């Protein structure tokens, strides 16, 4: 039992902290011997033609701001197209977009889901690069330049921008936890990119070479992740560009954030089953290592190992003389009590930031368990499940 417990705890530690530590050390060693790789040129004449694609469903609250933000983005004149697809929207979203002649609007009354809308939009795209962003996120002015400069490197097939979550001083556990999580994720992506390739891109802001875009199945839940990883599986790199960022507000509350996380977890399981070839390290050894370490462990066995290690720890601590096991159990119990206290404080709308991390950690892992159960027990749908966000 001790061996199983030790292996379980090691995998849990490696999944959430050890891989990050390992990456950091490897990158430090790499920089010591090779130095930092020079950033590509931002020569405006060398930038590729680009289309900014925004899929929006019932976003009338945000869409005017999104349009203003998109029109203010810096990019060489004549090289940028704006395309909004509003399929299924039953509010004023398509009407608002239609007021702007600079924007190409695609709208149909049928709602088939985000990926169907994206596929339809791609049939109208004829530029060298495509940038995807969400309707409720806002980009920094130079985001497109920072992203598209990377296509001067022929080994780059996709570019992942940075997601930033706007947190106010009175943030609840969902907002503060989500903000902390994305700061850590951003660090991992930066190191992943420097080692070889980012492991998938987030839909808030990512880009692909138009020639490498491959349509994914209509029921794909994590379309952004799958689109980018299919390009990586062809031997191209996904690079991370932290100077191109999309800012969005946090989920309205923990319940809304949990709904989003469960869907992501179900989509993660779907993606793992559809990307089985990445488990073979022979064609892409570094990518396979990164993929398993950064994604697969989180989306599969690690939440179950948390439960297993707790049960085994209890059984071992009950034996006489197992002082070390009793101390370890005390530490685990204390951590989960802090998470429970975070839940109680959240329900009473009392903000104690020290409790946000254990609480959000438990919410995340519960979401993975629920997502796995959901994936194997229900039919997946790629139709939008809108998450309510703070306004």
mmCIF file of C-alpha atoms in Angstrom:
data_model
loop_
_atom_site.group_PDB
_atom_site.id
_atom_site.type_symbol
_atom_site.label_atom_id
_atom_site.label_comp_id
_atom_site.label_asym_id
_atom_site.label_seq_id
_atom_site.Cartn_x
_atom_site.Cartn_y
_atom_site.Cartn_z
ATOM 1 C CA UNK A 1 0.000 0.000 0.000
ATOM 2 C CA UNK A 2 2.873 2.366 0.794
ATOM 3 C CA UNK A 3 4.316 1.907 -2.691
ATOM 4 C CA UNK A 4 0.952 2.585 -4.337
ATOM 5 C CA UNK A 5 0.458 5.623 -2.091
ATOM 6 C CA UNK A 6 3.937 6.946 -2.918
ATOM 7 C CA UNK A 7 3.372 6.502 -6.669
ATOM 8 C CA UNK A 8 -0.061 8.133 -6.466
ATOM 9 C CA UNK A 9 1.216 11.157 -4.553
ATOM 10 C CA UNK A 10 4.180 11.503 -6.881
ATOM 11 C CA UNK A 11 1.910 11.590 -9.960
ATOM 12 C CA UNK A 12 -0.380 14.126 -8.275
ATOM 13 C CA UNK A 13 2.593 16.315 -7.348
ATOM 14 C CA UNK A 14 4.150 15.946 -10.802
ATOM 15 C CA UNK A 15 0.875 16.833 -12.539
ATOM 16 C CA UNK A 16 0.265 20.088 -10.693
ATOM 17 C CA UNK A 17 3.750 21.255 -9.685
ATOM 18 C CA UNK A 18 6.520 18.831 -10.628
ATOM 19 C CA UNK A 19 6.138 19.248 -14.385
ATOM 20 C CA UNK A 20 6.326 23.018 -13.993
ATOM 21 C CA UNK A 21 9.482 22.728 -11.866
ATOM 22 C CA UNK A 22 11.030 20.322 -14.378
ATOM 23 C CA UNK A 23 10.228 22.644 -17.284
ATOM 24 C CA UNK A 24 11.682 25.632 -15.470
ATOM 25 C CA UNK A 25 14.950 23.801 -14.775
ATOM 26 C CA UNK A 26 15.240 22.488 -18.341
ATOM 27 C CA UNK A 27 14.648 25.958 -19.769
ATOM 28 C CA UNK A 28 17.260 27.472 -17.450
ATOM 29 C CA UNK A 29 19.802 24.883 -18.610
ATOM 30 C CA UNK A 30 18.865 25.417 -22.264
ATOM 31 C CA UNK A 31 19.282 29.182 -21.930
ATOM 32 C CA UNK A 32 22.660 28.726 -20.217
ATOM 33 C CA UNK A 33 24.026 26.803 -23.207
ATOM 34 C CA UNK A 34 22.157 28.340 -26.153
ATOM 35 C CA UNK A 35 20.862 31.660 -24.861
ATOM 36 C CA UNK A 36 17.385 32.971 -25.587
ATOM 37 C CA UNK A 37 16.048 32.577 -29.111
ATOM 38 C CA UNK A 38 15.655 35.929 -30.837
ATOM 39 C CA UNK A 39 12.092 37.085 -31.389
ATOM 40 C CA UNK A 40 10.947 37.309 -35.021
ATOM 41 C CA UNK A 41 10.916 40.650 -36.796
ATOM 42 C CA UNK A 42 7.861 42.905 -36.634
ATOM 43 C CA UNK A 43 8.537 44.363 -40.073
ATOM 44 C CA UNK A 44 5.055 45.321 -41.258
ATOM 45 C CA UNK A 45 5.896 44.613 -44.898
ATOM 46 C CA UNK A 46 6.728 40.993 -44.057
ATOM 47 C CA UNK A 47 3.557 40.225 -42.108
ATOM 48 C CA UNK A 48 1.155 37.775 -43.776
ATOM 49 C CA UNK A 49 -2.394 38.636 -44.794
ATOM 50 C CA UNK A 50 -4.735 37.846 -41.921
ATOM 51 C CA UNK A 51 -8.425 37.311 -41.145
ATOM 52 C CA UNK A 52 -9.776 37.872 -37.651
ATOM 53 C CA UNK A 53 -12.671 35.439 -37.094
ATOM 54 C CA UNK A 54 -15.146 35.982 -34.257
ATOM 55 C CA UNK A 55 -17.933 33.469 -33.650
ATOM 56 C CA UNK A 56 -20.646 35.086 -31.543
ATOM 57 C CA UNK A 57 -23.872 33.662 -30.154
ATOM 58 C CA UNK A 58 -26.297 36.066 -28.426
ATOM 59 C CA UNK A 59 -23.560 38.493 -27.369
ATOM 60 C CA UNK A 60 -25.461 41.772 -27.677
ATOM 61 C CA UNK A 61 -24.097 42.935 -24.306
ATOM 62 C CA UNK A 62 -20.457 42.616 -25.418
ATOM 63 C CA UNK A 63 -20.593 42.842 -29.228
ATOM 64 C CA UNK A 64 -20.415 46.635 -29.586
ATOM 65 C CA UNK A 65 -17.314 46.697 -27.384
ATOM 66 C CA UNK A 66 -15.842 43.773 -29.305
ATOM 67 C CA UNK A 67 -16.355 45.540 -32.634
ATOM 68 C CA UNK A 68 -14.741 48.745 -31.341
ATOM 69 C CA UNK A 69 -11.831 46.748 -29.973
ATOM 70 C CA UNK A 70 -11.384 44.872 -33.278
ATOM 71 C CA UNK A 71 -11.446 48.043 -35.396
ATOM 72 C CA UNK A 72 -8.712 49.613 -33.260
ATOM 73 C CA UNK A 73 -6.265 46.717 -33.694
ATOM 74 C CA UNK A 74 -2.985 47.624 -35.391
ATOM 75 C CA UNK A 75 -2.164 45.814 -38.639
ATOM 76 C CA UNK A 76 -0.887 46.899 -42.068
ATOM 77 C CA UNK A 77 -3.572 48.500 -44.200
ATOM 78 C CA UNK A 78 -5.040 46.137 -46.768
ATOM 79 C CA UNK A 79 -3.739 43.002 -45.049
ATOM 80 C CA UNK A 80 -6.481 42.490 -42.459
ATOM 81 C CA UNK A 81 -10.076 41.274 -42.826
ATOM 82 C CA UNK A 82 -12.688 41.108 -40.063
ATOM 83 C CA UNK A 83 -15.273 38.317 -40.164
ATOM 84 C CA UNK A 84 -18.062 37.852 -37.618
ATOM 85 C CA UNK A 85 -20.270 34.744 -37.732
ATOM 86 C CA UNK A 86 -23.430 34.951 -35.612
ATOM 87 C CA UNK A 87 -25.230 31.707 -36.461
ATOM 88 C CA UNK A 88 -28.276 31.000 -34.301
ATOM 89 C CA UNK A 89 -28.227 34.348 -32.509
ATOM 90 C CA UNK A 90 -31.766 35.371 -31.608
ATOM 91 C CA UNK A 91 -30.923 38.705 -29.999
ATOM 92 C CA UNK A 92 -29.582 41.907 -31.614
ATOM 93 C CA UNK A 93 -26.047 40.592 -32.163
ATOM 94 C CA UNK A 94 -26.264 40.230 -35.994
ATOM 95 C CA UNK A 95 -28.107 43.549 -36.328
ATOM 96 C CA UNK A 96 -25.377 45.376 -34.432
ATOM 97 C CA UNK A 97 -22.599 43.799 -36.526
ATOM 98 C CA UNK A 98 -24.476 44.628 -39.749
ATOM 99 C CA UNK A 99 -24.111 48.345 -38.991
ATOM 100 C CA UNK A 100 -20.392 48.176 -39.785
ATOM 101 C CA UNK A 101 -19.525 47.921 -43.497
ATOM 102 C CA UNK A 102 -15.865 47.185 -42.645
ATOM 103 C CA UNK A 103 -16.922 43.825 -41.207
ATOM 104 C CA UNK A 104 -18.005 40.782 -43.165
ATOM 105 C CA UNK A 105 -21.060 39.311 -41.433
ATOM 106 C CA UNK A 106 -22.159 35.698 -41.758
ATOM 107 C CA UNK A 107 -25.486 34.886 -40.181
ATOM 108 C CA UNK A 108 -28.005 32.105 -40.412
ATOM 109 C CA UNK A 109 -30.904 31.345 -38.113
ATOM 110 C CA UNK A 110 -29.896 27.743 -37.518
ATOM 111 C CA UNK A 111 -27.774 27.136 -34.412
ATOM 112 C CA UNK A 112 -25.380 24.251 -35.024
ATOM 113 C CA UNK A 113 -22.679 25.136 -32.499
ATOM 114 C CA UNK A 114 -19.463 27.098 -32.475
ATOM 115 C CA UNK A 115 -17.366 24.659 -34.486
ATOM 116 C CA UNK A 116 -19.987 24.475 -37.253
ATOM 117 C CA UNK A 117 -19.961 28.276 -37.358
ATOM 118 C CA UNK A 118 -16.159 28.341 -37.523
ATOM 119 C CA UNK A 119 -16.063 25.758 -40.329
ATOM 120 C CA UNK A 120 -18.593 27.805 -42.284
ATOM 121 C CA UNK A 121 -16.557 30.958 -41.747
ATOM 122 C CA UNK A 122 -13.361 29.265 -42.893
ATOM 123 C CA UNK A 123 -14.836 28.640 -46.327
ATOM 124 C CA UNK A 124 -14.793 32.453 -46.771
ATOM 125 C CA UNK A 125 -11.205 32.911 -45.576
ATOM 126 C CA UNK A 126 -8.469 33.275 -48.213
ATOM 127 C CA UNK A 127 -5.680 34.959 -46.227
ATOM 128 C CA UNK A 128 -2.364 33.396 -45.176
ATOM 129 C CA UNK A 129 -3.173 33.428 -41.473
ATOM 130 C CA UNK A 130 -6.343 33.216 -39.399
ATOM 131 C CA UNK A 131 -6.787 34.521 -35.863
ATOM 132 C CA UNK A 132 -9.684 33.282 -33.740
ATOM 133 C CA UNK A 133 -10.990 35.125 -30.708
ATOM 134 C CA UNK A 134 -14.136 35.075 -28.581
ATOM 135 C CA UNK A 135 -16.810 37.745 -28.714
ATOM 136 C CA UNK A 136 -16.559 38.538 -24.996
ATOM 137 C CA UNK A 137 -12.785 39.025 -24.893
ATOM 138 C CA UNK A 138 -10.770 42.129 -25.733
ATOM 139 C CA UNK A 139 -7.363 42.170 -27.410
ATOM 140 C CA UNK A 140 -4.420 44.506 -26.912
ATOM 141 C CA UNK A 141 -3.767 46.809 -29.876
ATOM 142 C CA UNK A 142 -0.694 45.002 -31.204
ATOM 143 C CA UNK A 143 -2.028 41.474 -30.646
ATOM 144 C CA UNK A 144 -2.300 40.572 -34.335
ATOM 145 C CA UNK A 145 1.168 41.893 -35.163
ATOM 146 C CA UNK A 146 2.706 40.011 -32.230
ATOM 147 C CA UNK A 147 0.983 36.797 -33.328
ATOM 148 C CA UNK A 148 1.493 36.917 -37.084
ATOM 149 C CA UNK A 149 5.196 37.820 -36.928
ATOM 150 C CA UNK A 150 5.844 34.187 -35.911
ATOM 151 C CA UNK A 151 4.770 32.889 -39.321
ATOM 152 C CA UNK A 152 8.095 34.041 -40.760
ATOM 153 C CA UNK A 153 9.348 30.781 -39.210
ATOM 154 C CA UNK A 154 8.307 27.893 -41.487
ATOM 155 C CA UNK A 155 8.233 25.449 -38.553
ATOM 156 C CA UNK A 156 5.421 27.391 -36.857
ATOM 157 C CA UNK A 157 1.932 26.168 -37.710
ATOM 158 C CA UNK A 158 -0.092 27.877 -34.981
ATOM 159 C CA UNK A 159 0.265 30.601 -32.364
ATOM 160 C CA UNK A 160 -1.400 30.703 -28.952
ATOM 161 C CA UNK A 161 -2.087 34.067 -27.364
ATOM 162 C CA UNK A 162 -2.366 34.678 -23.643
ATOM 163 C CA UNK A 163 -5.634 34.588 -21.740
ATOM 164 C CA UNK A 164 -5.992 37.120 -18.944
ATOM 165 C CA UNK A 165 -8.833 37.107 -16.447
ATOM 166 C CA UNK A 166 -9.893 40.480 -15.095
ATOM 167 C CA UNK A 167 -10.050 40.273 -11.297
ATOM 168 C CA UNK A 168 -11.369 43.040 -9.070
ATOM 169 C CA UNK A 169 -10.453 43.532 -5.421
ATOM 170 C CA UNK A 170 -13.682 41.940 -4.191
ATOM 171 C CA UNK A 171 -13.262 38.827 -6.323
ATOM 172 C CA UNK A 172 -14.918 35.638 -5.139
ATOM 173 C CA UNK A 173 -13.249 32.211 -5.129
ATOM 174 C CA UNK A 174 -14.214 31.467 -8.728
ATOM 175 C CA UNK A 175 -12.657 34.684 -10.027
ATOM 176 C CA UNK A 176 -9.533 34.662 -7.861
ATOM 177 C CA UNK A 177 -8.973 30.943 -8.368
ATOM 178 C CA UNK A 178 -9.450 31.211 -12.124
ATOM 179 C CA UNK A 179 -7.059 34.172 -12.259
ATOM 180 C CA UNK A 180 -4.359 32.324 -10.317
ATOM 181 C CA UNK A 181 -4.843 29.205 -12.463
ATOM 182 C CA UNK A 182 -4.383 31.137 -15.707
ATOM 183 C CA UNK A 183 -1.266 32.893 -14.433
ATOM 184 C CA UNK A 184 0.272 29.481 -13.702
ATOM 185 C CA UNK A 185 -0.966 28.117 -17.040
ATOM 186 C CA UNK A 186 0.618 31.070 -18.826
ATOM 187 C CA UNK A 187 3.977 30.304 -17.233
ATOM 188 C CA UNK A 188 3.714 26.641 -18.280
ATOM 189 C CA UNK A 189 2.810 27.620 -21.834
ATOM 190 C CA UNK A 190 5.743 29.996 -22.057
ATOM 191 C CA UNK A 191 8.134 27.236 -20.955
ATOM 192 C CA UNK A 192 6.423 24.611 -23.154
ATOM 193 C CA UNK A 193 6.855 26.883 -26.143
ATOM 194 C CA UNK A 194 10.501 27.514 -25.358
ATOM 195 C CA UNK A 195 11.182 23.797 -24.967
ATOM 196 C CA UNK A 196 9.366 22.830 -28.179
ATOM 197 C CA UNK A 197 5.626 23.487 -28.534
ATOM 198 C CA UNK A 198 2.590 24.645 -26.600
ATOM 199 C CA UNK A 199 0.194 21.769 -25.915
ATOM 200 C CA UNK A 200 -2.947 23.133 -27.536
ATOM 201 C CA UNK A 201 -4.356 26.653 -27.759
ATOM 202 C CA UNK A 202 -7.237 28.311 -25.919
ATOM 203 C CA UNK A 203 -10.141 29.711 -27.928
ATOM 204 C CA UNK A 204 -9.926 33.171 -26.383
ATOM 205 C CA UNK A 205 -7.049 33.952 -28.756
ATOM 206 C CA UNK A 206 -5.202 31.655 -31.137
ATOM 207 C CA UNK A 207 -4.082 31.565 -34.738
ATOM 208 C CA UNK A 208 -3.284 29.011 -37.454
ATOM 209 C CA UNK A 209 -1.835 29.005 -40.940
ATOM 210 C CA UNK A 210 -4.813 28.859 -43.288
ATOM 211 C CA UNK A 211 -3.156 26.123 -45.364
ATOM 212 C CA UNK A 212 -2.865 23.860 -42.290
ATOM 213 C CA UNK A 213 -6.414 24.277 -40.996
ATOM 214 C CA UNK A 214 -8.137 20.911 -40.720
ATOM 215 C CA UNK A 215 -11.868 20.668 -39.962
ATOM 216 C CA UNK A 216 -12.671 18.622 -36.878
ATOM 217 C CA UNK A 217 -15.721 16.473 -36.193
ATOM 218 C CA UNK A 218 -19.022 18.303 -35.746
ATOM 219 C CA UNK A 219 -19.407 17.090 -32.144
ATOM 220 C CA UNK A 220 -15.951 18.307 -31.052
ATOM 221 C CA UNK A 221 -16.189 20.060 -27.697
ATOM 222 C CA UNK A 222 -12.687 21.573 -27.445
ATOM 223 C CA UNK A 223 -12.432 22.704 -31.053
ATOM 224 C CA UNK A 224 -9.608 25.179 -30.353
ATOM 225 C CA UNK A 225 -7.514 22.501 -28.668
ATOM 226 C CA UNK A 226 -8.160 19.919 -31.389
ATOM 227 C CA UNK A 227 -7.546 22.300 -34.316
ATOM 228 C CA UNK A 228 -4.190 23.371 -32.908
ATOM 229 C CA UNK A 229 -3.099 19.874 -31.835
ATOM 230 C CA UNK A 230 -3.878 18.389 -35.245
ATOM 231 C CA UNK A 231 -1.446 20.934 -36.667
ATOM 232 C CA UNK A 232 1.159 19.979 -34.034
ATOM 233 C CA UNK A 233 0.641 16.312 -34.963
ATOM 234 C CA UNK A 234 1.731 17.189 -38.513
ATOM 235 C CA UNK A 235 5.140 18.205 -37.184
ATOM 236 C CA UNK A 236 4.568 21.956 -36.828
ATOM 237 C CA UNK A 237 5.083 23.880 -33.602
ATOM 238 C CA UNK A 238 2.529 25.868 -31.662
ATOM 239 C CA UNK A 239 4.317 28.870 -30.202
ATOM 240 C CA UNK A 240 3.170 30.981 -27.294
ATOM 241 C CA UNK A 241 2.964 34.763 -27.626
ATOM 242 C CA UNK A 242 2.378 36.412 -24.216
ATOM 243 C CA UNK A 243 2.511 39.901 -25.744
ATOM 244 C CA UNK A 244 -0.754 39.112 -27.568
ATOM 245 C CA UNK A 245 -3.448 38.748 -24.971
ATOM 246 C CA UNK A 246 -7.202 38.483 -24.644
ATOM 247 C CA UNK A 247 -8.794 39.843 -21.494
ATOM 248 C CA UNK A 248 -12.129 38.584 -20.232
ATOM 249 C CA UNK A 249 -14.103 38.774 -17.022
ATOM 250 C CA UNK A 250 -14.255 35.766 -14.734
ATOM 251 C CA UNK A 251 -17.240 33.436 -14.498
ATOM 252 C CA UNK A 252 -20.121 34.966 -12.561
ATOM 253 C CA UNK A 253 -19.740 32.500 -9.699
ATOM 254 C CA UNK A 254 -18.319 29.094 -8.807
ATOM 255 C CA UNK A 255 -21.404 27.348 -10.170
ATOM 256 C CA UNK A 256 -20.879 28.904 -13.609
ATOM 257 C CA UNK A 257 -17.142 28.180 -13.494
ATOM 258 C CA UNK A 258 -17.878 24.565 -12.530
ATOM 259 C CA UNK A 259 -20.229 24.209 -15.503
ATOM 260 C CA UNK A 260 -17.449 25.424 -17.782
ATOM 261 C CA UNK A 261 -14.837 23.155 -16.220
ATOM 262 C CA UNK A 262 -17.043 20.048 -16.468
ATOM 263 C CA UNK A 263 -17.577 20.708 -20.154
ATOM 264 C CA UNK A 264 -13.832 21.212 -20.682
ATOM 265 C CA UNK A 265 -13.098 17.961 -18.839
ATOM 266 C CA UNK A 266 -15.571 16.036 -20.984
ATOM 267 C CA UNK A 267 -14.006 17.625 -24.043
ATOM 268 C CA UNK A 268 -10.576 16.726 -22.731
ATOM 269 C CA UNK A 269 -11.485 13.059 -22.528
ATOM 270 C CA UNK A 270 -12.921 13.234 -26.039
ATOM 271 C CA UNK A 271 -9.712 14.863 -27.309
ATOM 272 C CA UNK A 272 -7.471 12.246 -25.669
ATOM 273 C CA UNK A 273 -9.365 9.438 -27.366
ATOM 274 C CA UNK A 274 -9.138 11.210 -30.731
ATOM 275 C CA UNK A 275 -5.436 12.039 -30.398
ATOM 276 C CA UNK A 276 -4.264 8.532 -29.529
ATOM 277 C CA UNK A 277 -1.378 8.757 -31.992
ATOM 278 C CA UNK A 278 0.298 11.334 -29.759
ATOM 279 C CA UNK A 279 0.934 8.585 -27.195
ATOM 280 C CA UNK A 280 3.507 7.158 -29.595
ATOM 281 C CA UNK A 281 6.755 8.988 -28.750
ATOM 282 C CA UNK A 282 8.658 7.845 -31.845
ATOM 283 C CA UNK A 283 7.361 10.442 -34.358
ATOM 284 C CA UNK A 284 7.187 13.321 -31.834
ATOM 285 C CA UNK A 285 9.060 12.473 -28.599
ATOM 286 C CA UNK A 286 9.096 15.935 -27.006
ATOM 287 C CA UNK A 287 5.500 16.742 -27.993
ATOM 288 C CA UNK A 288 4.284 13.403 -26.616
ATOM 289 C CA UNK A 289 6.092 14.045 -23.336
ATOM 290 C CA UNK A 290 4.605 17.537 -23.068
ATOM 291 C CA UNK A 291 1.128 16.352 -24.032
ATOM 292 C CA UNK A 292 1.013 13.564 -21.456
ATOM 293 C CA UNK A 293 2.567 15.675 -18.690
ATOM 294 C CA UNK A 294 0.551 18.844 -19.243
ATOM 295 C CA UNK A 295 -2.825 17.527 -20.377
ATOM 296 C CA UNK A 296 -3.404 13.777 -20.213
ATOM 297 C CA UNK A 297 -2.568 13.309 -16.532
ATOM 298 C CA UNK A 298 -4.844 16.199 -15.499
ATOM 299 C CA UNK A 299 -7.744 14.994 -17.612
ATOM 300 C CA UNK A 300 -7.585 11.288 -16.701
ATOM 301 C CA UNK A 301 -6.025 9.588 -13.676
ATOM 302 C CA UNK A 302 -4.858 12.375 -11.352
ATOM 303 C CA UNK A 303 -8.274 13.205 -9.776
ATOM 304 C CA UNK A 304 -8.807 9.500 -9.108
ATOM 305 C CA UNK A 305 -5.346 9.268 -7.548
ATOM 306 C CA UNK A 306 -6.267 12.067 -5.142
ATOM 307 C CA UNK A 307 -9.119 9.913 -3.842
ATOM 308 C CA UNK A 308 -7.027 6.744 -3.808
ATOM 309 C CA UNK A 309 -4.147 8.372 -1.927
ATOM 310 C CA UNK A 310 -6.513 9.720 0.723
ATOM 311 C CA UNK A 311 -8.103 6.300 1.297
ATOM 312 C CA UNK A 312 -4.744 4.503 1.405
ATOM 313 C CA UNK A 313 -3.382 7.143 3.772
ATOM 314 C CA UNK A 314 -6.265 6.529 6.181
ATOM 315 C CA UNK A 315 -5.692 2.753 6.128
ATOM 316 C CA UNK A 316 -1.957 3.132 6.724
ATOM 317 C CA UNK A 317 -2.388 5.752 9.444
ATOM 318 C CA UNK A 318 -4.601 3.390 11.427
ATOM 319 C CA UNK A 319 -1.684 0.981 11.891
ATOM 320 C CA UNK A 320 0.331 1.342 15.130
ATOM 321 C CA UNK A 321 3.595 3.250 14.914
ATOM 322 C CA UNK A 322 2.907 4.842 11.515
ATOM 323 C CA UNK A 323 3.814 8.355 12.631
ATOM 324 C CA UNK A 324 4.800 9.499 9.150
ATOM 325 C CA UNK A 325 1.522 8.265 7.673
ATOM 326 C CA UNK A 326 -0.419 9.988 10.448
ATOM 327 C CA UNK A 327 1.395 13.264 9.772
ATOM 328 C CA UNK A 328 0.695 12.944 6.038
ATOM 329 C CA UNK A 329 -2.974 12.232 6.724
ATOM 330 C CA UNK A 330 -3.169 15.273 8.993
ATOM 331 C CA UNK A 331 -1.755 17.424 6.178
ATOM 332 C CA UNK A 332 -4.298 16.041 3.683
ATOM 333 C CA UNK A 333 -7.198 16.521 6.105
ATOM 334 C CA UNK A 334 -6.082 20.084 6.823
ATOM 335 C CA UNK A 335 -5.933 20.883 3.091
ATOM 336 C CA UNK A 336 -9.446 19.554 2.454
ATOM 337 C CA UNK A 337 -10.777 21.324 5.548
ATOM 338 C CA UNK A 338 -9.416 24.582 4.157
ATOM 339 C CA UNK A 339 -11.191 23.821 0.875
ATOM 340 C CA UNK A 340 -14.426 23.084 2.774
ATOM 341 C CA UNK A 341 -14.032 26.290 4.743
ATOM 342 C CA UNK A 342 -13.561 28.094 1.434
ATOM 343 C CA UNK A 343 -16.885 26.647 0.250
ATOM 344 C CA UNK A 344 -18.640 27.803 3.425
ATOM 345 C CA UNK A 345 -17.131 31.266 3.168
ATOM 346 C CA UNK A 346 -18.106 31.458 -0.506
ATOM 347 C CA UNK A 347 -21.733 30.644 0.267
ATOM 348 C CA UNK A 348 -21.751 33.347 2.927
ATOM 349 C CA UNK A 349 -20.028 35.758 0.523
ATOM 350 C CA UNK A 350 -17.054 36.182 2.823
ATOM 351 C CA UNK A 351 -13.799 36.655 0.903
ATOM 352 C CA UNK A 352 -10.744 35.022 2.502
ATOM 353 C CA UNK A 353 -8.155 34.789 -0.260
ATOM 354 C CA UNK A 354 -5.956 32.195 1.455
ATOM 355 C CA UNK A 355 -8.822 29.720 1.030
ATOM 356 C CA UNK A 356 -9.330 30.338 -2.688
ATOM 357 C CA UNK A 357 -6.535 28.069 -3.905
ATOM 358 C CA UNK A 358 -7.479 24.848 -2.016
ATOM 359 C CA UNK A 359 -11.148 25.468 -2.791
ATOM 360 C CA UNK A 360 -10.556 26.087 -6.501
ATOM 361 C CA UNK A 361 -8.159 23.108 -6.674
ATOM 362 C CA UNK A 362 -10.889 20.814 -5.359
ATOM 363 C CA UNK A 363 -13.491 22.331 -7.665
ATOM 364 C CA UNK A 364 -11.204 21.746 -10.658
ATOM 365 C CA UNK A 365 -10.603 18.093 -9.820
ATOM 366 C CA UNK A 366 -14.259 17.475 -9.048
ATOM 367 C CA UNK A 367 -15.033 18.959 -12.472
ATOM 368 C CA UNK A 368 -12.685 16.461 -14.139
ATOM 369 C CA UNK A 369 -14.396 13.547 -12.403
ATOM 370 C CA UNK A 370 -17.824 14.902 -13.375
ATOM 371 C CA UNK A 371 -16.609 15.545 -16.919
ATOM 372 C CA UNK A 372 -15.334 11.976 -17.353
ATOM 373 C CA UNK A 373 -18.637 10.582 -16.068
ATOM 374 C CA UNK A 374 -20.525 12.947 -18.350
ATOM 375 C CA UNK A 375 -18.479 11.947 -21.384
ATOM 376 C CA UNK A 376 -19.068 8.216 -20.971
ATOM 377 C CA UNK A 377 -22.704 8.504 -19.854
ATOM 378 C CA UNK A 378 -24.182 11.092 -22.232
ATOM 379 C CA UNK A 379 -23.894 12.073 -25.865
ATOM 380 C CA UNK A 380 -21.685 15.100 -26.331
ATOM 381 C CA UNK A 381 -22.941 18.238 -28.049
ATOM 382 C CA UNK A 382 -20.793 20.950 -29.565
ATOM 383 C CA UNK A 383 -23.609 23.504 -29.308
ATOM 384 C CA UNK A 384 -22.678 26.477 -27.122
ATOM 385 C CA UNK A 385 -23.271 26.198 -23.394
ATOM 386 C CA UNK A 386 -22.998 29.833 -22.467
ATOM 387 C CA UNK A 387 -21.298 30.609 -19.166
ATOM 388 C CA UNK A 388 -22.523 33.701 -17.349
ATOM 389 C CA UNK A 389 -19.672 36.124 -16.745
ATOM 390 C CA UNK A 390 -19.275 39.113 -14.487
ATOM 391 C CA UNK A 391 -20.305 42.351 -16.137
#
